[in-house]
mmCIF file of C-alpha atoms in Angstrom:
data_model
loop_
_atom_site.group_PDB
_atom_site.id
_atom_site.type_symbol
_atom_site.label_atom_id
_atom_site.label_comp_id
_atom_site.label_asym_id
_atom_site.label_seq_id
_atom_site.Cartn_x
_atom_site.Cartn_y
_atom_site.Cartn_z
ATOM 1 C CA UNK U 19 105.063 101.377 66.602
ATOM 2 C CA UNK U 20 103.446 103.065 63.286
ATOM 3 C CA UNK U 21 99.785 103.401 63.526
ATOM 4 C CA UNK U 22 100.103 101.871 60.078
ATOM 5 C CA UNK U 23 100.667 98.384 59.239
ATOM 6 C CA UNK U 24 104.357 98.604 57.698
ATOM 7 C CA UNK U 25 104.294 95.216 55.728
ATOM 8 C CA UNK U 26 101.512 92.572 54.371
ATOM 9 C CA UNK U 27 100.652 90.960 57.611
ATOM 10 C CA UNK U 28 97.332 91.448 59.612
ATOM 11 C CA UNK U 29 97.227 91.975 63.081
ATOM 12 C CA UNK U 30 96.346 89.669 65.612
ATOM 13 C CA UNK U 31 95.674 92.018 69.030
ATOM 14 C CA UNK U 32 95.998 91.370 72.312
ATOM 15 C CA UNK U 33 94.334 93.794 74.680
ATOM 16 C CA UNK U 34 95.831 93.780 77.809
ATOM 17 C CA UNK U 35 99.030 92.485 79.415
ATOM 18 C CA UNK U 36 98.486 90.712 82.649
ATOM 19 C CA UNK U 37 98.550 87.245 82.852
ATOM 20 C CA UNK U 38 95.870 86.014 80.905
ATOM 21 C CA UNK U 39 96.708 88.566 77.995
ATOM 22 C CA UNK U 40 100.297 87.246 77.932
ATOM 23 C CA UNK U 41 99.832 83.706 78.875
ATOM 24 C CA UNK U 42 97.682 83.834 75.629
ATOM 25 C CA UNK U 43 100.333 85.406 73.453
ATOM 26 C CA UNK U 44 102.771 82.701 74.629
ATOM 27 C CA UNK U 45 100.405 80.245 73.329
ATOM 28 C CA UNK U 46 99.329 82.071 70.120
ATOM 29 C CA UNK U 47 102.983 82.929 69.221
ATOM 30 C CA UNK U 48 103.837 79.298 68.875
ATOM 31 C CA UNK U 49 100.953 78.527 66.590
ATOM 32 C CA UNK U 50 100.678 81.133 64.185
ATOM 33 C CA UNK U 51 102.456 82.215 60.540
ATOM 34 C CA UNK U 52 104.870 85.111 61.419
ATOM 35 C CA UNK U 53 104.984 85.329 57.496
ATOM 36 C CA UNK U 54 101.248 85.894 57.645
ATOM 37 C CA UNK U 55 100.396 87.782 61.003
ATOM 38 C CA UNK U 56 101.799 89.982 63.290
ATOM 39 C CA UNK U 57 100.991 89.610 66.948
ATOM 40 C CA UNK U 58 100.824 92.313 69.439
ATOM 41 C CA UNK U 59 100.001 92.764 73.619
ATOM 42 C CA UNK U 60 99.092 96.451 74.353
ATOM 43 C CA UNK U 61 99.472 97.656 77.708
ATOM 44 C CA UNK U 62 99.895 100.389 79.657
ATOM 45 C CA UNK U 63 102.879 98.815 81.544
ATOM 46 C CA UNK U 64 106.024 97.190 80.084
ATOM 47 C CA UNK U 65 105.423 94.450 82.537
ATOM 48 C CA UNK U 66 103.058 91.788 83.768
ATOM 49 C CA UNK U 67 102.406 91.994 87.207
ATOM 50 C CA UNK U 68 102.118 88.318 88.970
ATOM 51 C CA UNK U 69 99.082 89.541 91.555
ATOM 52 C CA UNK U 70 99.782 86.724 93.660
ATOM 53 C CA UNK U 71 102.773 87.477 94.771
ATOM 54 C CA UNK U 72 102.009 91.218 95.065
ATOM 55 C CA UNK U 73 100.431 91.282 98.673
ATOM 56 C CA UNK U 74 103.865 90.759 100.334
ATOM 57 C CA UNK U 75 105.666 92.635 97.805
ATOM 58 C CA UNK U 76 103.471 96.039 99.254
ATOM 59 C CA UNK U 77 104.044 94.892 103.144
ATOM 60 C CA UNK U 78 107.988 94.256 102.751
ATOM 61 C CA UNK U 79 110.875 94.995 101.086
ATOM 62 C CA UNK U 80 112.656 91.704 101.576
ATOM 63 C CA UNK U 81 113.055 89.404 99.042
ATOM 64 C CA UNK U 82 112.896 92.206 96.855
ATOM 65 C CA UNK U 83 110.102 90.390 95.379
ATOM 66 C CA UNK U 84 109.175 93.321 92.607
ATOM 67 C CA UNK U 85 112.431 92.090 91.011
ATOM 68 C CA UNK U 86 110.547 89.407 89.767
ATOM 69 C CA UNK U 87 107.125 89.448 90.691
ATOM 70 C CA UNK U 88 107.160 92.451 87.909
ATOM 71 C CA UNK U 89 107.839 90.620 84.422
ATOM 72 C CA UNK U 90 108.707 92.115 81.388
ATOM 73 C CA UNK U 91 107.108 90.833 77.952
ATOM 74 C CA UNK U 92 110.610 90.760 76.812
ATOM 75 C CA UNK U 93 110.466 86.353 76.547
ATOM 76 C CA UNK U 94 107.032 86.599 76.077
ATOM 77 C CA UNK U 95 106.696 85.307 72.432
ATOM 78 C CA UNK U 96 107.578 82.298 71.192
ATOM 79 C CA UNK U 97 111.073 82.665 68.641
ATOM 80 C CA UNK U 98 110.332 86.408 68.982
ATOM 81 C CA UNK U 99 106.743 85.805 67.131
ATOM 82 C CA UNK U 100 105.330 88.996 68.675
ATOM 83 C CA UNK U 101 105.294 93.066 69.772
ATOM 84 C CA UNK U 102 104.722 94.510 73.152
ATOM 85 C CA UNK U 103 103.065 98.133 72.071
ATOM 86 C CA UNK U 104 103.216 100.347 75.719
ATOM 87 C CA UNK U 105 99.634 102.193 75.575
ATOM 88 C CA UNK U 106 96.258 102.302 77.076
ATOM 89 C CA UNK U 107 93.199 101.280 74.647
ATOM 90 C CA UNK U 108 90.477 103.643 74.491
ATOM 91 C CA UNK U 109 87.751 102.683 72.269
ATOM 92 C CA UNK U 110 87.428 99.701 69.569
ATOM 93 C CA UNK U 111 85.782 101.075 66.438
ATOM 94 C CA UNK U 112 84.662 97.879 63.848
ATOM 95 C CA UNK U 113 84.882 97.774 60.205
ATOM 96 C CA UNK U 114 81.381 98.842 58.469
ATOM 97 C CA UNK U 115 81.962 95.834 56.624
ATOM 98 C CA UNK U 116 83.877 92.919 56.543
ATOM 99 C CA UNK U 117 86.242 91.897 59.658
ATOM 100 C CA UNK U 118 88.768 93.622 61.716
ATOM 101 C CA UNK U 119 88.530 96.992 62.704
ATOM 102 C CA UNK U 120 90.623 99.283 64.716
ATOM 103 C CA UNK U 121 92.047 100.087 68.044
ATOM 104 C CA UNK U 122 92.284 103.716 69.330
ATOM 105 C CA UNK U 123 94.976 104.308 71.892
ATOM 106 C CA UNK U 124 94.674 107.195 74.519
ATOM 107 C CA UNK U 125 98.043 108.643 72.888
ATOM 108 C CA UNK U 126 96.160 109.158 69.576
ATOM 109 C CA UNK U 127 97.849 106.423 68.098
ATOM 110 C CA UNK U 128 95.705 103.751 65.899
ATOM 111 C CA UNK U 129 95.913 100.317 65.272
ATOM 112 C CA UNK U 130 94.215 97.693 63.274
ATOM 113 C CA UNK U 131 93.161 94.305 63.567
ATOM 114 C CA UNK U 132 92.025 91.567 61.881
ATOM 115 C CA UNK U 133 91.841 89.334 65.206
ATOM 116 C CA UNK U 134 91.207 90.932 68.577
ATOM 117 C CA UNK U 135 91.731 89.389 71.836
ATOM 118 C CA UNK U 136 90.692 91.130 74.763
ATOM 119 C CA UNK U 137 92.522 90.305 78.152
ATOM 120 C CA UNK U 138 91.872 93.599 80.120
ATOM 121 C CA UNK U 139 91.622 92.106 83.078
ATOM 122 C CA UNK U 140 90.506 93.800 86.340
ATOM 123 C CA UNK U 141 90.710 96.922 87.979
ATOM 124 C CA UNK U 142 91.989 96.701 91.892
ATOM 125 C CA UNK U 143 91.497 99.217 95.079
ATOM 126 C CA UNK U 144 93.166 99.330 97.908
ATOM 127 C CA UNK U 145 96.651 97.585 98.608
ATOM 128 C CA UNK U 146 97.047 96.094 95.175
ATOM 129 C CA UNK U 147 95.505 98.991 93.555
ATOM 130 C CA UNK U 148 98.247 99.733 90.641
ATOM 131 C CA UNK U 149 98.515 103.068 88.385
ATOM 132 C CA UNK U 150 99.030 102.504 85.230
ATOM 133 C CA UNK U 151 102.534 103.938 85.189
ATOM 134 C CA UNK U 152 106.382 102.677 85.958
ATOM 135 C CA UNK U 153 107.256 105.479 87.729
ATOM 136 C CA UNK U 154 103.803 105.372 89.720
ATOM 137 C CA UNK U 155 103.822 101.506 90.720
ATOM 138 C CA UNK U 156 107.778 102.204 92.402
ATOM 139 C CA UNK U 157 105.925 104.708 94.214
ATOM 140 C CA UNK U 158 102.897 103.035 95.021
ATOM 141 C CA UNK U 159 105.291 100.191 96.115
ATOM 142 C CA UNK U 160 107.620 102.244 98.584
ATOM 143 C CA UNK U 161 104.443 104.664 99.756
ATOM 144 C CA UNK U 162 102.312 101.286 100.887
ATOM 145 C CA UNK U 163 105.596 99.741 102.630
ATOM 146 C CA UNK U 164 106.068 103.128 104.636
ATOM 147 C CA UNK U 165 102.519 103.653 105.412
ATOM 148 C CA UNK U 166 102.330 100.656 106.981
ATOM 149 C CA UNK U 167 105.152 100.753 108.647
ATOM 150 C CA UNK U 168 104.253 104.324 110.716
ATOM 151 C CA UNK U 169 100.359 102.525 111.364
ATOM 152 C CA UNK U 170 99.851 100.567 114.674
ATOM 153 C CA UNK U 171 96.001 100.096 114.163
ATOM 154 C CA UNK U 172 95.574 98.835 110.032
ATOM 155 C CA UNK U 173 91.589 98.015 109.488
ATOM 156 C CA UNK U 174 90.375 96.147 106.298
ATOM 157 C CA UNK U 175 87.466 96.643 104.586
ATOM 158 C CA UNK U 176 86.660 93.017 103.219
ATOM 159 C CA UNK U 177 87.413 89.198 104.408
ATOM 160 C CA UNK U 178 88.063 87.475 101.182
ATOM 161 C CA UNK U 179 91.813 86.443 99.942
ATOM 162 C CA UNK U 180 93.067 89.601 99.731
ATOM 163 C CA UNK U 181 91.972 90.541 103.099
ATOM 164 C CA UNK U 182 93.205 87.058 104.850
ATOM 165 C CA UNK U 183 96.583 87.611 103.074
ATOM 166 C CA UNK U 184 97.636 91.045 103.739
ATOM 167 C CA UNK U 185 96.599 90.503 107.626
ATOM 168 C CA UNK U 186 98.289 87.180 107.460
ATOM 169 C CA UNK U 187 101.699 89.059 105.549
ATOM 170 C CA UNK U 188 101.209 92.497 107.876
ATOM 171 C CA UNK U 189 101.110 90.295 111.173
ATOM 172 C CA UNK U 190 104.211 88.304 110.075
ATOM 173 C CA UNK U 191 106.547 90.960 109.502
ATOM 174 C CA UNK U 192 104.766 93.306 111.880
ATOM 175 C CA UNK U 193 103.367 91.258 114.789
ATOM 176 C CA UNK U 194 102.693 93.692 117.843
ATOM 177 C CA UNK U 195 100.420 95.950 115.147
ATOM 178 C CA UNK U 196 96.605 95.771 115.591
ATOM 179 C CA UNK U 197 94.439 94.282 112.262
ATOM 180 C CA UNK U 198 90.995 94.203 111.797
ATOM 181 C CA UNK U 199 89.082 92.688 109.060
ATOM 182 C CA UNK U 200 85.115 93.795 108.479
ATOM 183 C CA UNK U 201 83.492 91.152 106.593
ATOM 184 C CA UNK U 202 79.942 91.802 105.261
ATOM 185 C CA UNK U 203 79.363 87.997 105.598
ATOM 186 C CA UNK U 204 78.621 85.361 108.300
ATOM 187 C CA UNK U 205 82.215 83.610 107.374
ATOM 188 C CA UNK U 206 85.153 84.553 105.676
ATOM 189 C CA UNK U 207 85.242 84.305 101.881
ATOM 190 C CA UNK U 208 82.607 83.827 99.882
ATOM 191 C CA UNK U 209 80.142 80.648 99.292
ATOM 192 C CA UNK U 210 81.993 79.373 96.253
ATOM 193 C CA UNK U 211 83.545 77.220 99.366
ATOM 194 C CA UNK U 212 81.915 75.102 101.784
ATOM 195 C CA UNK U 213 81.572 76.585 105.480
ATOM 196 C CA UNK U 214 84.188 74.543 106.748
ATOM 197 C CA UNK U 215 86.961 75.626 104.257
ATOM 198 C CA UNK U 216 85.571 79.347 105.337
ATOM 199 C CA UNK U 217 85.444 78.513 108.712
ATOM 200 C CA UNK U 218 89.295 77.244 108.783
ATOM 201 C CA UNK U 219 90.786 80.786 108.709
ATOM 202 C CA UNK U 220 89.146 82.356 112.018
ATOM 203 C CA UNK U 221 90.894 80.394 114.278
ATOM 204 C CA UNK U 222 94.542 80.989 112.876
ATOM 205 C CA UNK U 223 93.512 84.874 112.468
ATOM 206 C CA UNK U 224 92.923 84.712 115.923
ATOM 207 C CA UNK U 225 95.842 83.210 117.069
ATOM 208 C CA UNK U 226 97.962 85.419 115.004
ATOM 209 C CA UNK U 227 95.712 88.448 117.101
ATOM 210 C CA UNK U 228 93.783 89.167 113.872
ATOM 211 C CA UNK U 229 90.085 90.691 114.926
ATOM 212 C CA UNK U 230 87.065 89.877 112.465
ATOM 213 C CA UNK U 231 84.023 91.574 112.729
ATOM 214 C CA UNK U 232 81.146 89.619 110.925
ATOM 215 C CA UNK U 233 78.301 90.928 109.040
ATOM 216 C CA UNK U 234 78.882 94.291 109.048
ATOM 217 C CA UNK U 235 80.438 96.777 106.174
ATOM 218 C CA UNK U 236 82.780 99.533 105.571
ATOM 219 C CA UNK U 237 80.866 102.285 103.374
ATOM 220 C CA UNK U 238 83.793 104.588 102.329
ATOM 221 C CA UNK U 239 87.407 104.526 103.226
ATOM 222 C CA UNK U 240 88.787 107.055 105.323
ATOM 223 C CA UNK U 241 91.969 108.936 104.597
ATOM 224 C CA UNK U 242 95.347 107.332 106.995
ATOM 225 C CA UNK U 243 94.809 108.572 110.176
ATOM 226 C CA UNK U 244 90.954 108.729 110.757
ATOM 227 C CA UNK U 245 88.752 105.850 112.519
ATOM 228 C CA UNK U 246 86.355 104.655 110.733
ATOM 229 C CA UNK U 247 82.797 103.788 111.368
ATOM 230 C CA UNK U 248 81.123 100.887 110.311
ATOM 231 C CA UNK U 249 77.538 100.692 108.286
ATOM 232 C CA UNK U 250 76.549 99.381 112.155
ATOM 233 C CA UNK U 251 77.735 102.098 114.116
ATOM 234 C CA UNK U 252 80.806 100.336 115.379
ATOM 235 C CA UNK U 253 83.929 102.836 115.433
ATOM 236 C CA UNK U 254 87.155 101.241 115.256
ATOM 237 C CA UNK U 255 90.502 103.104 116.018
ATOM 238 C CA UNK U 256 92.327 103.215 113.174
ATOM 239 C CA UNK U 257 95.899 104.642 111.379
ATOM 240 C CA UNK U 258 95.684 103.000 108.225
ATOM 241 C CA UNK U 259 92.130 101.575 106.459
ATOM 242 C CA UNK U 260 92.176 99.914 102.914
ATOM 243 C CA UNK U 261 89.936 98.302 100.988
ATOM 244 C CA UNK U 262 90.442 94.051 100.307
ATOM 245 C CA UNK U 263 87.260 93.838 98.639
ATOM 246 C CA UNK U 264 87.372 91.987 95.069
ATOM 247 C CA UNK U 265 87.853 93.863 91.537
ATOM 248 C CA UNK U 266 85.938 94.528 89.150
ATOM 249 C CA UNK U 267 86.062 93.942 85.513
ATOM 250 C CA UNK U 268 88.336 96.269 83.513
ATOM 251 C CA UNK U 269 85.119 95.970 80.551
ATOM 252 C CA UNK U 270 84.335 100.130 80.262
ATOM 253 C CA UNK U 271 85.938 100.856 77.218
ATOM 254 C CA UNK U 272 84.404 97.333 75.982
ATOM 255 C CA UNK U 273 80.714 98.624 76.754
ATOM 256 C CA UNK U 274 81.317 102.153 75.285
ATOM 257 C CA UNK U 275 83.073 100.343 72.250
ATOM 258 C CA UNK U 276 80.464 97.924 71.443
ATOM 259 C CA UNK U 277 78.140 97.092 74.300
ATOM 260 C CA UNK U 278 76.336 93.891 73.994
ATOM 261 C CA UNK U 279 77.734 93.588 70.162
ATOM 262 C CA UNK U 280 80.852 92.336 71.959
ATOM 263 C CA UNK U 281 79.061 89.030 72.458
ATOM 264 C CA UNK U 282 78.320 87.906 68.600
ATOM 265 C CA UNK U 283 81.207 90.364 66.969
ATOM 266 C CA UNK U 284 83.245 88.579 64.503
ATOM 267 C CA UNK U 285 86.909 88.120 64.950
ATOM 268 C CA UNK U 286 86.689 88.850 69.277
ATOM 269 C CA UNK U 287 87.799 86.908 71.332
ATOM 270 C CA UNK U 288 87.642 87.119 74.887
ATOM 271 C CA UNK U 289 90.000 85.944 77.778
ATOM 272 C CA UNK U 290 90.873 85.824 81.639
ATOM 273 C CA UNK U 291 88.669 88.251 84.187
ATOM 274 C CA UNK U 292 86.468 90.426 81.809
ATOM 275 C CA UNK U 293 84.697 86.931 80.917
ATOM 276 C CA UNK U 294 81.552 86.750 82.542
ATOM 277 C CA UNK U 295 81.669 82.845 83.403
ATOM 278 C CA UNK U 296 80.138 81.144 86.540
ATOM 279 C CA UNK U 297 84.056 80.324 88.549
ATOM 280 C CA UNK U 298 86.113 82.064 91.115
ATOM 281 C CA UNK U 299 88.786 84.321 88.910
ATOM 282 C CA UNK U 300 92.028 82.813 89.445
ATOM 283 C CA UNK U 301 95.774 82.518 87.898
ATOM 284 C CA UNK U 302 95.025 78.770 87.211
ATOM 285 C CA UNK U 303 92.026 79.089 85.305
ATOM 286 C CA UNK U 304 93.687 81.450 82.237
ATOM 287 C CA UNK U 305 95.731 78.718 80.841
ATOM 288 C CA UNK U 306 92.773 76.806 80.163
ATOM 289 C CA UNK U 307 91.500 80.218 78.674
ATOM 290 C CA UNK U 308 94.026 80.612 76.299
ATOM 291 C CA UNK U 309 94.241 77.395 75.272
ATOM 292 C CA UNK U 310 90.642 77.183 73.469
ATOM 293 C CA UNK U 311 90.949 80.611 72.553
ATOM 294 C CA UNK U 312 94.077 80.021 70.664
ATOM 295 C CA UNK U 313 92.511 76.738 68.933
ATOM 296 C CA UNK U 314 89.695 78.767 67.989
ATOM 297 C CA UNK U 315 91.687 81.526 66.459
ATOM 298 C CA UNK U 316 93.263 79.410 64.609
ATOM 299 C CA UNK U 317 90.321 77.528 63.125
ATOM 300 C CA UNK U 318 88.701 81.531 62.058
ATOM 301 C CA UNK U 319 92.087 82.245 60.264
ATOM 302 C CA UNK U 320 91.587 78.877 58.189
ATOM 303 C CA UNK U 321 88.317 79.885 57.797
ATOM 304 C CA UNK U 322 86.762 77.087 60.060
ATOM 305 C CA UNK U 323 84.091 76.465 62.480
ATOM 306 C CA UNK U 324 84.977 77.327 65.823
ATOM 307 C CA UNK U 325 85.497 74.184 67.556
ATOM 308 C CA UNK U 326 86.783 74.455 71.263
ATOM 309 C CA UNK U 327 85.039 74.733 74.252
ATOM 310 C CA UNK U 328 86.040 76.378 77.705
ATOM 311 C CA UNK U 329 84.822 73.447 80.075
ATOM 312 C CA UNK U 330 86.126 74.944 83.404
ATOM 313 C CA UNK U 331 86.717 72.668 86.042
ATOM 314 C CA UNK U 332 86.858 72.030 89.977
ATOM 315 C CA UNK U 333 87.656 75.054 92.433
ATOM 316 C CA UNK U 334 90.951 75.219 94.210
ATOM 317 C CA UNK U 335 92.267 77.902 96.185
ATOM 318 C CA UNK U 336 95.806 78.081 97.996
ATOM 319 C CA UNK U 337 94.868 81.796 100.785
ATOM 320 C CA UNK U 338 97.983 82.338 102.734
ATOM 321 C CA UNK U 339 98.906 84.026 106.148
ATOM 322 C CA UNK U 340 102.259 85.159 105.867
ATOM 323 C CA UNK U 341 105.583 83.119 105.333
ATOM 324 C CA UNK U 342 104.505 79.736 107.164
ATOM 325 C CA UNK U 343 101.126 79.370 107.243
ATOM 326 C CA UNK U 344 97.649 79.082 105.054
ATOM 327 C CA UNK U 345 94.591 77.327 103.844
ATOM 328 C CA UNK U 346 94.404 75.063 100.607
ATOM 329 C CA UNK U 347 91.386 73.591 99.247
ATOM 330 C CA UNK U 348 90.679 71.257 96.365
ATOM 331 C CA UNK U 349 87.206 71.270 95.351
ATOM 332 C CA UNK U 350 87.150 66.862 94.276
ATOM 333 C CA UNK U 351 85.664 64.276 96.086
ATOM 334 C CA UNK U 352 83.924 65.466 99.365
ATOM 335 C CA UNK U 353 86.208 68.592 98.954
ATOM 336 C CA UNK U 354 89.148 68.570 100.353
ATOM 337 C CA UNK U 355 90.952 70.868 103.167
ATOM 338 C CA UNK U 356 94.511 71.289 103.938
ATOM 339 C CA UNK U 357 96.519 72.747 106.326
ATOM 340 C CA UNK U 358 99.716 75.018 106.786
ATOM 341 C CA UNK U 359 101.818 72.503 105.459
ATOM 342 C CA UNK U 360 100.268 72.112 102.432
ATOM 343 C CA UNK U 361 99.822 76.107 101.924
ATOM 344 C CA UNK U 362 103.793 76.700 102.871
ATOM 345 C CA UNK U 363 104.475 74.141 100.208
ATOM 346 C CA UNK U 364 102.625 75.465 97.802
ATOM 347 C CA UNK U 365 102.331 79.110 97.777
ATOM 348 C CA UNK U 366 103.129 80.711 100.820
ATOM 349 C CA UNK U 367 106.886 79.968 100.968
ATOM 350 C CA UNK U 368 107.553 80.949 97.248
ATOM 351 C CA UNK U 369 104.033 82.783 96.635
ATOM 352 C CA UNK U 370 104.417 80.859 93.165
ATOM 353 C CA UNK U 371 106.915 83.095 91.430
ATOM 354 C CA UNK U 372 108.592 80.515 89.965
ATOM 355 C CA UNK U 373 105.757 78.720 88.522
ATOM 356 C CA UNK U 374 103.766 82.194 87.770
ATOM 357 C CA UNK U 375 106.792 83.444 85.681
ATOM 358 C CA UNK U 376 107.453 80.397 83.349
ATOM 359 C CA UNK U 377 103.295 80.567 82.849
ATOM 360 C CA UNK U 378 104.101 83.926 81.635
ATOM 361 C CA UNK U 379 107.569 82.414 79.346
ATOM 362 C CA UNK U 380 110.050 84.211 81.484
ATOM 363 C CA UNK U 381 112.586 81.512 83.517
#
């Protein structure tokens, strides 16, 4: 793409390509003038990578889940009402006056705006832990499988979903090799949920053979092949450690860009897991997301008061362990818990991919 705009139309931007970044364009393509604006997703990878679904995809090669757990922007926009530009975002530099501004790419390429929507998303460690390259993610994928498959004793470094997952996926495909899980907590998860939700997972970890080892912390993660010793003195044996802790905002080039100007900057808009908001960052929230985002947009094109509202709503969480098992909770009524039946219906048969990938506008 020309770091110039090559016709009349202004440029509605999309920062970011994951799912909140491209469940956004879907929505956005649909409603706006193609005469009158051209919209465009940069990201680093000519894909959007369905997270969910990615915890099995590093433990096993059947399925050959990256096939589709790996989707490219190619249905993306609605009647073709869009541009996928590959490249990383390095700063945002705003007009001096009036709207818009412009995007500065790591490749030295520019590009305006006169909308921007930034979808960034988060930035992963450990199993799930992505570069930001084609040829590095095949690698990452095939390293992680073999890895695994040469360690006996695999310790994680946090108890929340990605932790309960990939000891749920490793001891299904692998069941005679040892997992441990350090959780700096008193229960598994975090307190968004109540204690009994939390509570739910220990005993199917331990009939799988999973160890936990409750509040106590792994400082800094060994290379494969070391033990490891906990913040408590406890060493634990160990061929393969990774970290399962949460992300953390992908918001650096935000703060360097325009620090706290990002919150009252005219013509931003902000989506998905950058947004600071008081709920557990999941695939199902984002379509809510993009949906007042896209209202709004609209309404500053025309020139209007910025109507919609993000209103959130209940937590629900689906945490699997392996093929045939899992946890689901819906956060209505008294809050409600469900077993392995629910969670292989759900998610832990299919992990979603289905359902992920027509979010995304890719059947």
């Amino acid at each position: 793409m020309s770091s110039k705009k090559n016709d009349d139309r202004k440029n509605v931007v999309i920062v970011g390509g994951g799912v909140s970044g491209t469940i956004t364009a879907k929505a956005l393509s649909a409603k706006l003038d193609a005469s009158k604006y051209n919209l465009i997703i940069i990201n680093p990878l000519p894909y959007t990578i369905l997270y969910p679904a990615t915890l099995r995809m590093v433990v096993t090669a059947e399925d050959n889940i990256e096939s589709s757990a790996l989707v490219p922007f190619t249905k993306t926009f609605h009647d073709g009402n869009g541009t996928f530009l590959q490249g990383k975002v390095q700063s945002i530099q705003k007009n001096s006056q009036g709207k818009g501004g412009t995007l500065l790419l790591e490749n030295g390429e520019s590009v305006p705006y006169e909308v921007l929507i930034l979808a960034s998303g988060s930035i992963w460690t450990g199993p799930i832990g992505f570069p930001e390259t084609q040829d590095g993610v095949t690698d990452f994928i095939q390293k992680s499988r073999s890895t695994l498959k040469d360690a006996q004793s695999i310790v994680l470094a946090g108890g929340g979903a990605v932790g309960i997952e990939y000891a749920g996926e490793v001891k299904h495909y692998y069941p005679n090799k040892k997992v441990t899980i350090v959780q700096g907590d008193n229960a598994l998860l975090n307190n968004t949920y109540p204690m009994r939700y939390r509570k739910a997972f220990e005993s199917r970890l331990h009939a799988r053979g999973v160890e936990v080892i409750f509040d106590d912390y792994i400082d800094t993660i060994p290379a494969p092949g070391q033990d490891v010793t906990t913040r408590n003195g406890k060493v634990l044996q160990a061929d393969l450690v990774l970290s399962t802790r949460g992300p953390r905002p992908n918001t650096g080039f935000i703060v360097s860009s325009l620090g706290s100007e990002v919150a009252t900057a005219q013509g931003i808009f902000v989506v998905g897991d950058v947004l600071d908001l008081p709920e557990q960052k999941q695939f199902a929230k984002v379509a809510g997301h993009a949906t007042v985002v896209t209202k709004n947009i609209q309404s500053y094109l025309a020139g209007q008061p910025l109507g919609a509202t993000y209103k959130g709503g209940s937590e629900a969480i689906v945490v699997t362990l392996g093929k045939t098992g899992g946890v689901g909770y819906i956060g209505m009524l008294w809050g409600i818990v469900l077993g392995d039946w629910f969670a292989r219906l759900i998610k832990s048969k299919s992990l979603m991919i289905s359902m992920m990938r027509s979010a995304v506008g890719y059947w």
